[in-house]
Amino acid sequence: MFWDREIETMSRSALERMQAARLAETVRRAAQAPFYRELLKKSGVGKMRSIADVSRLPFTTKADLRYAFPYGFLAAPLEQVVRLHSSSGTTGNPTVIYHTKEDIAAWQDLVARCMYMAGMRSTDVFQNIMGYGLFTGGLGFHYGAEKLGALTIPVGPGNSKRQIWFMREFKTTAIHILPSYALRLATHVQEMGLDPRRDLFLRMAFVGAEPHTEETRRRIEQTWNIKVYNSYGLSEMCGPGVAFECPDQSGMHIWEDNFLAEIIDPDTGKSLPDGESGELVLTSLNRTATPLLRFRTRDLTRIIPGACPCGRTHRRIDRIRGRSDDMMIINGVNIFPMQIEQTLLRIPGIGANYLIEIHEENYMDKLHVSVEMAADAFQGTLSQLEGLQSRVLAALKDETGVTPQVKLLEAGSLPAPEGKAVRVIDMRKQSGRGC
Ligand code: AMP
Ligand code: ZN
């Protein structure tokens, strides 16, 4: 049941002692990097004696990483560095994270720990449907699955027919996939006249890398007839392997031997107690090439109070509600894209893919929501279409307080990128306004 029983079930006091020792070492190590050398000298924080001392450290932001591009955060001599990865979806300089052999080994072990916790074993056949390359999702899981000992198929994303062919031929039992692609791929399975219960061997999927709701998870579970586990990570900490769901599926255990987690109020920077929602701030505790201190992830979540029935002592974070920078303000009303996703997926007849667009007309913000219908939902009557459209409109208005324009589309008509789904286009930003 445990990949590393001793670490996973360590008492809180032993875990915190380990964190304190690793925090002191991480700060010492970080001071080797040009950016932190300056910052730590200026802020005069001194030695870390307990984990509470972390609050004396300054925050690190994505902007800092870009500012110090390319080598400002490198804390190891170049001859010890074996790989770099960079963060996706950015403009300007990318953020670059370096890895020594020890970093790669520790990361690999963390991902193996995650997959083993969810129930994957060396007898499984693992198809990795995530992008390989600078993005950490592909290679991170690849090496983790090999460490666990499962047959690993490095197929990467896209080419849906081929994915399904691989699944059938090799009798794939576990996949790693973007949640948006898992739903789209399921429609291809249907179109090919296949039934996952009868024609496939899948038993579990690991999904992550982009925000998604509980409704999306349940829908993936139902359409594929599998168990779906949420996987959280970010390239700044290593990539996948930071937090992961156990069979209880009630939040993601954050591996506290490797990461020190805080939740802060994103506006004031003040620490919040367990249970309260805010921005996740992470300090790496075991990274050698690019240790990061109090990195502001921008991801909104909370620490779930209480122990998990699985027996692991590492605390759990809740599903990521969105990013503090993806909140949309529409005529003064705050809306998160995940609220829209949650509402849409609860409506029968609605498919998996949607796009939110915000325009400005006569100094007023307008919200447009285009959503695909389920492949079998439309039997051809106009009144049926109108009925569905008004149900969507009423549900969105009820959830957000804003009246959107709703457009129903045929299944498969929205663009389907191979990487993370683009859910929001804010035309106000392109015209220099917006938030
Ligand atoms: P990257 O820097 O490309 O590794 O992207 C990391 C970001 O992806 C995180 O900061 C989150 O915003 C998002 N992310 C990763 N995993 C999840 C997840 N399971 N749920 C929601 N968002 C996620
Ligand atoms: Zn658990």
JSON list of C-alpha atoms and ligand atoms in Angstrom, two decimals, residues 62 86-89 95 135-137 207-212 230-236 239-240 243 252 295 297-299 319-323 420, ligand 1:
[
{"chain": "A", "resi": 62, "resn": "LYS", "atom": "CA", "xyz": [7.50, 34.07, -11.33]},
{"chain": "A", "resi": 86, "resn": "SER", "atom": "CA", "xyz": [10.81, 25.36, -18.33]},
{"chain": "A", "resi": 87, "resn": "SER", "atom": "CA", "xyz": [7.33, 26.48, -17.46]},
{"chain": "A", "resi": 88, "resn": "SER", "atom": "CA", "xyz": [4.57, 26.46, -20.06]},
{"chain": "A", "resi": 89, "resn": "GLY", "atom": "CA", "xyz": [2.25, 29.17, -21.27]},
{"chain": "A", "resi": 95, "resn": "THR", "atom": "CA", "xyz": [11.13, 30.42, -16.29]},
{"chain": "A", "resi": 135, "resn": "PHE", "atom": "CA", "xyz": [7.11, 20.62, -20.22]},
{"chain": "A", "resi": 136, "resn": "THR", "atom": "CA", "xyz": [7.61, 18.47, -17.12]},
{"chain": "A", "resi": 137, "resn": "GLY", "atom": "CA", "xyz": [4.40, 16.40, -17.43]},
{"chain": "A", "resi": 207, "resn": "VAL", "atom": "CA", "xyz": [-5.02, 13.75, -14.58]},
{"chain": "A", "resi": 208, "resn": "GLY", "atom": "CA", "xyz": [-3.55, 17.14, -13.85]},
{"chain": "A", "resi": 209, "resn": "ALA", "atom": "CA", "xyz": [-1.54, 20.08, -15.20]},
{"chain": "A", "resi": 210, "resn": "GLU", "atom": "CA", "xyz": [-4.67, 22.19, -15.64]},
{"chain": "A", "resi": 211, "resn": "PRO", "atom": "CA", "xyz": [-7.54, 23.23, -13.37]},
{"chain": "A", "resi": 212, "resn": "HIS", "atom": "CA", "xyz": [-10.60, 21.01, -13.56]},
{"chain": "A", "resi": 230, "resn": "ASN", "atom": "CA", "xyz": [-5.77, 14.23, -9.37]},
{"chain": "A", "resi": 231, "resn": "SER", "atom": "CA", "xyz": [-2.09, 15.06, -9.83]},
{"chain": "A", "resi": 232, "resn": "TYR", "atom": "CA", "xyz": [-0.68, 18.47, -8.90]},
{"chain": "A", "resi": 233, "resn": "GLY", "atom": "CA", "xyz": [2.72, 19.82, -9.71]},
{"chain": "A", "resi": 234, "resn": "LEU", "atom": "CA", "xyz": [4.57, 22.73, -11.19]},
{"chain": "A", "resi": 235, "resn": "SER", "atom": "CA", "xyz": [7.86, 22.96, -13.01]},
{"chain": "A", "resi": 236, "resn": "GLU", "atom": "CA", "xyz": [9.26, 25.39, -10.42]},
{"chain": "A", "resi": 239, "resn": "GLY", "atom": "CA", "xyz": [6.97, 19.10, -12.07]},
{"chain": "A", "resi": 240, "resn": "PRO", "atom": "CA", "xyz": [4.37, 16.44, -11.26]},
{"chain": "A", "resi": 243, "resn": "ALA", "atom": "CA", "xyz": [0.78, 16.54, -4.42]},
{"chain": "A", "resi": 252, "resn": "MET", "atom": "CA", "xyz": [-4.06, 15.60, -2.59]},
{"chain": "A", "resi": 295, "resn": "PHE", "atom": "CA", "xyz": [7.53, 30.47, -4.24]},
{"chain": "A", "resi": 297, "resn": "THR", "atom": "CA", "xyz": [2.37, 29.52, -7.05]},
{"chain": "A", "resi": 298, "resn": "ARG", "atom": "CA", "xyz": [-0.71, 31.73, -7.67]},
{"chain": "A", "resi": 299, "resn": "ASP", "atom": "CA", "xyz": [-2.75, 28.52, -7.27]},
{"chain": "A", "resi": 319, "resn": "ARG", "atom": "CA", "xyz": [-8.52, 20.62, -5.64]},
{"chain": "A", "resi": 320, "resn": "ILE", "atom": "CA", "xyz": [-7.05, 23.79, -7.19]},
{"chain": "A", "resi": 321, "resn": "ARG", "atom": "CA", "xyz": [-9.89, 26.28, -7.55]},
{"chain": "A", "resi": 322, "resn": "GLY", "atom": "CA", "xyz": [-8.06, 28.38, -10.14]},
{"chain": "A", "resi": 323, "resn": "ARG", "atom": "CA", "xyz": [-5.20, 30.82, -10.17]},
{"chain": "A", "resi": 420, "resn": "LYS", "atom": "CA", "xyz": [-3.20, 22.61, -21.77]},
{"chain": "B", "resi": 1, "resn": "AMP", "atom": "P1", "xyz": [3.85, 24.20, -15.36]},
{"chain": "B", "resi": 1, "resn": "AMP", "atom": "O1", "xyz": [4.64, 25.33, -14.86]},
{"chain": "B", "resi": 1, "resn": "AMP", "atom": "O2", "xyz": [3.70, 24.15, -16.82]},
{"chain": "B", "resi": 1, "resn": "AMP", "atom": "O3", "xyz": [4.36, 22.92, -14.77]},
{"chain": "B", "resi": 1, "resn": "AMP", "atom": "O4", "xyz": [2.37, 24.42, -14.81]},
{"chain": "B", "resi": 1, "resn": "AMP", "atom": "C1", "xyz": [2.10, 24.38, -13.43]},
{"chain": "B", "resi": 1, "resn": "AMP", "atom": "C2", "xyz": [0.72, 24.92, -13.17]},
{"chain": "B", "resi": 1, "resn": "AMP", "atom": "O5", "xyz": [-0.29, 24.06, -13.74]},
{"chain": "B", "resi": 1, "resn": "AMP", "atom": "C3", "xyz": [0.38, 24.97, -11.71]},
{"chain": "B", "resi": 1, "resn": "AMP", "atom": "O6", "xyz": [0.91, 26.11, -11.08]},
{"chain": "B", "resi": 1, "resn": "AMP", "atom": "C4", "xyz": [-1.15, 25.00, -11.77]},
{"chain": "B", "resi": 1, "resn": "AMP", "atom": "O7", "xyz": [-1.63, 26.30, -12.06]},
{"chain": "B", "resi": 1, "resn": "AMP", "atom": "C5", "xyz": [-1.46, 24.08, -12.92]},
{"chain": "B", "resi": 1, "resn": "AMP", "atom": "N1", "xyz": [-1.75, 22.74, -12.42]},
{"chain": "B", "resi": 1, "resn": "AMP", "atom": "C6", "xyz": [-0.91, 21.69, -12.35]},
{"chain": "B", "resi": 1, "resn": "AMP", "atom": "N2", "xyz": [-1.55, 20.60, -11.85]},
{"chain": "B", "resi": 1, "resn": "AMP", "atom": "C7", "xyz": [-2.82, 20.96, -11.60]},
{"chain": "B", "resi": 1, "resn": "AMP", "atom": "C8", "xyz": [-3.97, 20.30, -11.06]},
{"chain": "B", "resi": 1, "resn": "AMP", "atom": "N3", "xyz": [-3.96, 19.03, -10.72]},
{"chain": "B", "resi": 1, "resn": "AMP", "atom": "N4", "xyz": [-5.10, 21.03, -10.93]},
{"chain": "B", "resi": 1, "resn": "AMP", "atom": "C9", "xyz": [-5.14, 22.32, -11.30]},
{"chain": "B", "resi": 1, "resn": "AMP", "atom": "N5", "xyz": [-4.10, 23.00, -11.81]},
{"chain": "B", "resi": 1, "resn": "AMP", "atom": "C10", "xyz": [-2.95, 22.33, -11.96]}
]
